[in-house]
mmCIF file of N, CA and C in Angstrom:
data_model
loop_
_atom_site.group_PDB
_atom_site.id
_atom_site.type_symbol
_atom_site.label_atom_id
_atom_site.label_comp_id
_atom_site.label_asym_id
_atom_site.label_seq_id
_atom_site.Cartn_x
_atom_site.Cartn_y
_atom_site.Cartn_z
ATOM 1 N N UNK A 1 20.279 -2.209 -11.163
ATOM 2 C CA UNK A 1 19.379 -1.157 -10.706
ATOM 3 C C UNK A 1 20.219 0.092 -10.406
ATOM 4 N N UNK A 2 19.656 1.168 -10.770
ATOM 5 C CA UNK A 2 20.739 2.303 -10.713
ATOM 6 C C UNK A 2 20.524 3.061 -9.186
ATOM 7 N N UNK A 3 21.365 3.389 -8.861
ATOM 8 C CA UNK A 3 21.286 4.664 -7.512
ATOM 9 C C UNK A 3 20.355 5.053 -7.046
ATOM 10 N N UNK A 4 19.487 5.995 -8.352
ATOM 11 C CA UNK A 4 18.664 6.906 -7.587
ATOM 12 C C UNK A 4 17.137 6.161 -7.786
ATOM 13 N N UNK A 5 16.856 4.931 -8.541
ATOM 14 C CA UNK A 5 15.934 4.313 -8.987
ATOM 15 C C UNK A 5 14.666 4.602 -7.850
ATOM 16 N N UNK A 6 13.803 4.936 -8.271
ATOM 17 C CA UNK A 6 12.271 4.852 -7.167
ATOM 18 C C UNK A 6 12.419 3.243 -6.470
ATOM 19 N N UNK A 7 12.317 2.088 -7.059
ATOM 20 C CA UNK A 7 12.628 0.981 -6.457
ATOM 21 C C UNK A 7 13.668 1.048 -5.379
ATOM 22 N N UNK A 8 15.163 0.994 -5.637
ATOM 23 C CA UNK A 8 15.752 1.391 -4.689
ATOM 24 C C UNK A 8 15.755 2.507 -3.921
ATOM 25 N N UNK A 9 15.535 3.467 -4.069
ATOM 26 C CA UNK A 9 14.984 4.524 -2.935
ATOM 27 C C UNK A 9 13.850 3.759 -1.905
ATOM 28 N N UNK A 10 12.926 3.592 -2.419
ATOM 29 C CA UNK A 10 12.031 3.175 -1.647
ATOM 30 C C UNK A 10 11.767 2.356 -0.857
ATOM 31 N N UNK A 11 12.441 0.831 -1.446
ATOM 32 C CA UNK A 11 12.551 -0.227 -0.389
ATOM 33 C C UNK A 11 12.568 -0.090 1.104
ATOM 34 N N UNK A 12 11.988 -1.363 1.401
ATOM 35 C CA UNK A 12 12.012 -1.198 2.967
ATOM 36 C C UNK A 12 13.564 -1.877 3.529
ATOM 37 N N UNK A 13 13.611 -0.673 4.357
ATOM 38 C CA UNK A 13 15.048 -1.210 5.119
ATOM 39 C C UNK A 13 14.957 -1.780 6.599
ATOM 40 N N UNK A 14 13.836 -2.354 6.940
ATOM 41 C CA UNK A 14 13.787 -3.092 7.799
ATOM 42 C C UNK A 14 12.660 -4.189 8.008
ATOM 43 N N UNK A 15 13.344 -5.404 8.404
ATOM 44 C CA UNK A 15 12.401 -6.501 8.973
ATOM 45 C C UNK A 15 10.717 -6.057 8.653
ATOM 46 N N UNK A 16 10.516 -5.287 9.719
ATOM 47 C CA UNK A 16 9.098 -4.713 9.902
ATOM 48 C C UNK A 16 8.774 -3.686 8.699
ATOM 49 N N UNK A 17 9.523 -3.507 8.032
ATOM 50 C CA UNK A 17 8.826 -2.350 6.718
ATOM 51 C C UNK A 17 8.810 -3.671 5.300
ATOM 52 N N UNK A 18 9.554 -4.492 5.589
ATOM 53 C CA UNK A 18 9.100 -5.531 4.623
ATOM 54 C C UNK A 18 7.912 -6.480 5.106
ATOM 55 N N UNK A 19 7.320 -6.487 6.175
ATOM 56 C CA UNK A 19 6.416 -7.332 6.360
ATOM 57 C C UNK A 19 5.779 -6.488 6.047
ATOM 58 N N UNK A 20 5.480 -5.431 5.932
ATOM 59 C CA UNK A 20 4.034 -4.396 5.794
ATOM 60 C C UNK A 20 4.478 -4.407 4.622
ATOM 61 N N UNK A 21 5.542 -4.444 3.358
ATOM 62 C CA UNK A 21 5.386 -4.039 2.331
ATOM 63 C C UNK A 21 4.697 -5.862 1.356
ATOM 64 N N UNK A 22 5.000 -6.581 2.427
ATOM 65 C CA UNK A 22 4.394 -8.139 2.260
ATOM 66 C C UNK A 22 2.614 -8.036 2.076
ATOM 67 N N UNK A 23 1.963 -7.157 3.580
ATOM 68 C CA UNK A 23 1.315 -7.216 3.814
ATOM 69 C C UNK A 23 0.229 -6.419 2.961
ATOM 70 N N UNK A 24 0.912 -4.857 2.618
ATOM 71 C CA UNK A 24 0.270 -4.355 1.039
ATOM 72 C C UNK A 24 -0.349 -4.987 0.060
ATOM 73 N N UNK A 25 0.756 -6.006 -0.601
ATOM 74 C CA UNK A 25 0.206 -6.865 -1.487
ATOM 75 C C UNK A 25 -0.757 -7.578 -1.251
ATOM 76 N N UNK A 26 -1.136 -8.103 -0.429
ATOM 77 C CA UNK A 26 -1.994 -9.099 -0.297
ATOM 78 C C UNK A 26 -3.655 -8.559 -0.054
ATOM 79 N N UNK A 27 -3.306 -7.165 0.010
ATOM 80 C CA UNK A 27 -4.880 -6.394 0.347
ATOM 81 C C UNK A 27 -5.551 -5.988 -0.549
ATOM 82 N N UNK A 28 -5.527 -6.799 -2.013
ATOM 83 C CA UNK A 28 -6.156 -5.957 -2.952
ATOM 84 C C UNK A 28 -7.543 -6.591 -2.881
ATOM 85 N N UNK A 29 -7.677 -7.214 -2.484
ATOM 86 C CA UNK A 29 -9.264 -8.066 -1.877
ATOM 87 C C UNK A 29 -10.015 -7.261 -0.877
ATOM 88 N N UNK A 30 -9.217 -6.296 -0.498
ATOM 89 C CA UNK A 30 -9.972 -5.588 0.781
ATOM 90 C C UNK A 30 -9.814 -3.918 0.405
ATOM 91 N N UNK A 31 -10.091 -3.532 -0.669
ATOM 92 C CA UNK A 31 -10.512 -2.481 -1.237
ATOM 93 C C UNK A 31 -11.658 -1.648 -0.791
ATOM 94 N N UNK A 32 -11.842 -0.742 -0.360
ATOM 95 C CA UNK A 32 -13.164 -0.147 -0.111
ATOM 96 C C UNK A 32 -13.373 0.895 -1.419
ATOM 97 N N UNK A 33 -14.161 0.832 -2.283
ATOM 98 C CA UNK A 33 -14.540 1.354 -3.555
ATOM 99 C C UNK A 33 -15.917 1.843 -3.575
ATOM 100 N N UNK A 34 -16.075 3.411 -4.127
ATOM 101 C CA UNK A 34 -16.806 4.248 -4.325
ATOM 102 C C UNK A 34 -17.551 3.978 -5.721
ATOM 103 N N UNK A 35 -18.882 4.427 -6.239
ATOM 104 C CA UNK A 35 -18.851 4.339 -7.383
ATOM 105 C C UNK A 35 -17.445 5.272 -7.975
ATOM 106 N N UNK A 36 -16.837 4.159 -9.097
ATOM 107 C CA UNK A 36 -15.565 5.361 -9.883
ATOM 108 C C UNK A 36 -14.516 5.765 -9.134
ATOM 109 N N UNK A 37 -13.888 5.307 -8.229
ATOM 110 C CA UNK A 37 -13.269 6.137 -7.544
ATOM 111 C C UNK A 37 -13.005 4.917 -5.877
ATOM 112 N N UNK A 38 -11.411 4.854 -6.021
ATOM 113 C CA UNK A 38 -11.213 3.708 -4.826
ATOM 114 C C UNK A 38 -11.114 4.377 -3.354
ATOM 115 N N UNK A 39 -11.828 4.417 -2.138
ATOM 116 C CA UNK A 39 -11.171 5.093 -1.531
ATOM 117 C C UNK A 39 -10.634 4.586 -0.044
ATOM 118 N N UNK A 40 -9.498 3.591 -0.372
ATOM 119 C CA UNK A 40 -9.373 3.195 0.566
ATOM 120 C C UNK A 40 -9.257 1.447 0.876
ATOM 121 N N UNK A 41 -8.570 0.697 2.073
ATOM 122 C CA UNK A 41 -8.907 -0.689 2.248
ATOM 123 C C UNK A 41 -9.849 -0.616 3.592
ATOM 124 N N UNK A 42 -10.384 -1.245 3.701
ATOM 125 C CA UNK A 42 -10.961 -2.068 4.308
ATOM 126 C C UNK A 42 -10.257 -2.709 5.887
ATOM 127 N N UNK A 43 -9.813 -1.165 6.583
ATOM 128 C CA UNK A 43 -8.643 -1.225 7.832
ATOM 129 C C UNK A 43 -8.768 -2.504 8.856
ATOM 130 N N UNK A 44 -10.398 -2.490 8.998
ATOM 131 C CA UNK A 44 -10.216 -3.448 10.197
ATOM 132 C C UNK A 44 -9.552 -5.059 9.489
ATOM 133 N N UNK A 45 -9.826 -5.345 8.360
ATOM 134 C CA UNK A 45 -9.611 -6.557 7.869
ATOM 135 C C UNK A 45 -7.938 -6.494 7.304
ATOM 136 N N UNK A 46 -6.986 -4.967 7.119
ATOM 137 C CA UNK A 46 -6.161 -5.117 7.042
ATOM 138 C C UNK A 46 -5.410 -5.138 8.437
ATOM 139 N N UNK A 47 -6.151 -4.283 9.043
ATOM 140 C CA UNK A 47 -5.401 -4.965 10.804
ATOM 141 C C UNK A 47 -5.648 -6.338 11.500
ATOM 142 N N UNK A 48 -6.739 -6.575 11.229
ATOM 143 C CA UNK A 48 -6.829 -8.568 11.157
ATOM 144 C C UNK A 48 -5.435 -9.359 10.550
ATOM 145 N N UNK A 49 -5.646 -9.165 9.014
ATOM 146 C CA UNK A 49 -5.023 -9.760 8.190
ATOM 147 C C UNK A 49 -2.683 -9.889 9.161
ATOM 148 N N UNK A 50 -3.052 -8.516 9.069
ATOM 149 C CA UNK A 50 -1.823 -8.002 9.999
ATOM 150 C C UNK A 50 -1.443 -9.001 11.302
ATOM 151 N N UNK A 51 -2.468 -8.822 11.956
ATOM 152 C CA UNK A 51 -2.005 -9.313 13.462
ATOM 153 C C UNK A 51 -2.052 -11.338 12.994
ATOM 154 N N UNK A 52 -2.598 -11.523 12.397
ATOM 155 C CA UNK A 52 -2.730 -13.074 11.623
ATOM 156 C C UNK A 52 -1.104 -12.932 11.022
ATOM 157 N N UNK A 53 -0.614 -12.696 10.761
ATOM 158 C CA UNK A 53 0.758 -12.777 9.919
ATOM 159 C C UNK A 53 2.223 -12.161 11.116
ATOM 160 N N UNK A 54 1.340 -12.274 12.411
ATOM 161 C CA UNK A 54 2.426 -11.592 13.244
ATOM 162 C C UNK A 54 2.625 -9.928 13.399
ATOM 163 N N UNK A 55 2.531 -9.359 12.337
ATOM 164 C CA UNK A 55 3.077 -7.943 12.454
ATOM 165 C C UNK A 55 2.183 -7.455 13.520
ATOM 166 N N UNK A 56 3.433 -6.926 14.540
ATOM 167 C CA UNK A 56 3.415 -6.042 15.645
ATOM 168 C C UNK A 56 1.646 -5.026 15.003
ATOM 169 N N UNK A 57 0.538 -4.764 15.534
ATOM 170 C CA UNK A 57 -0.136 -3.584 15.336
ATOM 171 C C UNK A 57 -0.088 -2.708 15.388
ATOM 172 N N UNK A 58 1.620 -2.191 15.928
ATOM 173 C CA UNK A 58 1.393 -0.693 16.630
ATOM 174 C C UNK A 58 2.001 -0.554 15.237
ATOM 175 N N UNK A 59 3.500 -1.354 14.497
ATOM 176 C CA UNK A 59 3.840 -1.127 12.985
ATOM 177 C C UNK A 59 2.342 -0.469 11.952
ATOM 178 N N UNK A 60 1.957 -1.908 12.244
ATOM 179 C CA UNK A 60 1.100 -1.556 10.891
ATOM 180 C C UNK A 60 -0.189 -0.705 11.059
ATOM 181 N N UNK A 61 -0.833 -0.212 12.361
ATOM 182 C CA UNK A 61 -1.403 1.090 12.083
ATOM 183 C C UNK A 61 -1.112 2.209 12.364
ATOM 184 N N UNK A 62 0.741 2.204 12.843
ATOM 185 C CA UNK A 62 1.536 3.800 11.967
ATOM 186 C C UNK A 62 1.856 3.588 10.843
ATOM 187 N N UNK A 63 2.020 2.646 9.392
ATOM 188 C CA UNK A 63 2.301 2.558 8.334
ATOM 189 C C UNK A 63 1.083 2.227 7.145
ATOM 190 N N UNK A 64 0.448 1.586 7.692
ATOM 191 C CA UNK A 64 -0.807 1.194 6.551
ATOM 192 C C UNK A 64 -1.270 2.842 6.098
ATOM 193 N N UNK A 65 -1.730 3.492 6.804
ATOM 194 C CA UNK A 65 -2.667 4.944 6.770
ATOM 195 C C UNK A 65 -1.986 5.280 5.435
ATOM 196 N N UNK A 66 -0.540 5.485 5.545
ATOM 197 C CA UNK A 66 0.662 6.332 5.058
ATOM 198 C C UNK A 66 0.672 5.718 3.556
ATOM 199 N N UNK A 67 0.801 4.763 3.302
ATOM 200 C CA UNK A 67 0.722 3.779 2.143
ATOM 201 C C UNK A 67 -0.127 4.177 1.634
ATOM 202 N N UNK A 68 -1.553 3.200 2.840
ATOM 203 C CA UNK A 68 -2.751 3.793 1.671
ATOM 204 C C UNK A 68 -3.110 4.771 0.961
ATOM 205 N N UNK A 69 -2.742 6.159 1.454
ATOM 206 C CA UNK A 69 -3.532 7.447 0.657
ATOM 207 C C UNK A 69 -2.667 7.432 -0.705
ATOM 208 N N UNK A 70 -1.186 6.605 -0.922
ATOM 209 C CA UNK A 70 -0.544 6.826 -1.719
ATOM 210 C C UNK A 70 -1.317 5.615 -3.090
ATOM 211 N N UNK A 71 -1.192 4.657 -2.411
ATOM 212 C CA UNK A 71 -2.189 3.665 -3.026
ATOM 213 C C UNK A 71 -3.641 4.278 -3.752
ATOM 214 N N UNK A 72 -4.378 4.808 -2.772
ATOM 215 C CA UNK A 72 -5.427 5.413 -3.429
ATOM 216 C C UNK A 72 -5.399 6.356 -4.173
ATOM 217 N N UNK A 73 -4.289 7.806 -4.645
ATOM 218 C CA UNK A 73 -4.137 8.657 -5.261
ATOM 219 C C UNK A 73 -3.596 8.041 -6.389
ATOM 220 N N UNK A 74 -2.573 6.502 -6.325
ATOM 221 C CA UNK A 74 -2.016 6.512 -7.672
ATOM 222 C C UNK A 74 -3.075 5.658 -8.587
ATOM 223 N N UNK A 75 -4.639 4.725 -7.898
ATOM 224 C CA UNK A 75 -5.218 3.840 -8.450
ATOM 225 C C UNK A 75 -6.536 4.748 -9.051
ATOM 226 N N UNK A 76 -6.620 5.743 -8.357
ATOM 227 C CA UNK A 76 -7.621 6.836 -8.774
ATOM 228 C C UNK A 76 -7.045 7.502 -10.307
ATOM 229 N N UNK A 77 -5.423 8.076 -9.803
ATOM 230 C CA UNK A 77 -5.185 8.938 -11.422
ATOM 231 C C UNK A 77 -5.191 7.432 -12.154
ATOM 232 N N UNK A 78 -4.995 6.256 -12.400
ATOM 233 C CA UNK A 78 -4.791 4.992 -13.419
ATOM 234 C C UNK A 78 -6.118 5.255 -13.421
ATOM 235 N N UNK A 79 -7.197 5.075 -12.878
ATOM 236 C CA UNK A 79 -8.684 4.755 -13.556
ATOM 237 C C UNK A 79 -8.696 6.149 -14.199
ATOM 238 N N UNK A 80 -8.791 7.412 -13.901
ATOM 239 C CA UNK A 80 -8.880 8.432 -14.108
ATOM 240 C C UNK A 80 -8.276 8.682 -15.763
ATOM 241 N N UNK A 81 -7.095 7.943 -16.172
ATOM 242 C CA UNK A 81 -6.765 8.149 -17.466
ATOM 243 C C UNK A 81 -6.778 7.206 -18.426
ATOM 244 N N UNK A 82 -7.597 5.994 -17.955
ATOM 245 C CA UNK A 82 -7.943 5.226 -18.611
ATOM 246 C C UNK A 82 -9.860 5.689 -19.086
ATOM 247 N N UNK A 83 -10.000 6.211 -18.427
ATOM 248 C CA UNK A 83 -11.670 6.817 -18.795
ATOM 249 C C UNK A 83 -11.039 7.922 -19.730
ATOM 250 N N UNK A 84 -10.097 8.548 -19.911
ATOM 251 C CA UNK A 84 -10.150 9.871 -20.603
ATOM 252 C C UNK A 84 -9.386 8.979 -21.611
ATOM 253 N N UNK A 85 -8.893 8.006 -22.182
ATOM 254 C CA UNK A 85 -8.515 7.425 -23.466
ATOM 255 C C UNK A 85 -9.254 6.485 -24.419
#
């Protein structure tokens, strides 16, 4: 993996940023979806899901918010250019 790689940049460098980056994955069941257009999970069930797996709450509702909008901007442009092909 090289230096400046998005993967390595990004990783979590601690305990608690890998349990939330654990805890990401597992929320694609708890989607809140618009017609066309995702906007969002389903917080209280990812702060459930959270406090069920241990992670501290105060972590994961200063980090979930932050994720998600990134989550939702990159799953919006993927649907978004799959309708225009």
């Amino acid at each position: 993996m090289c230096p400046d790689c998005p993967a390595r940049l990004n990783r979590p460098q601690t305990v608690e940023g890998w349990q939330i980056w654990d805890l990401t994955k597992r929320l694609g069941g708890q989607l809140r979806i618009a017609p066309g257009a995702v906007i969002g999970w389903d917080m209280g069930a990812a702060l459930a899901l959270a406090g069920g797996l241990g992670i501290a709450p105060l972590i994961a509702a200063e980090l979930l918010p932050e994720i998600e909008a990134v989550m939702v901007r990159k799953l919006n442009e993927q649907m978004e250019g799959r309708r225009n092909d």
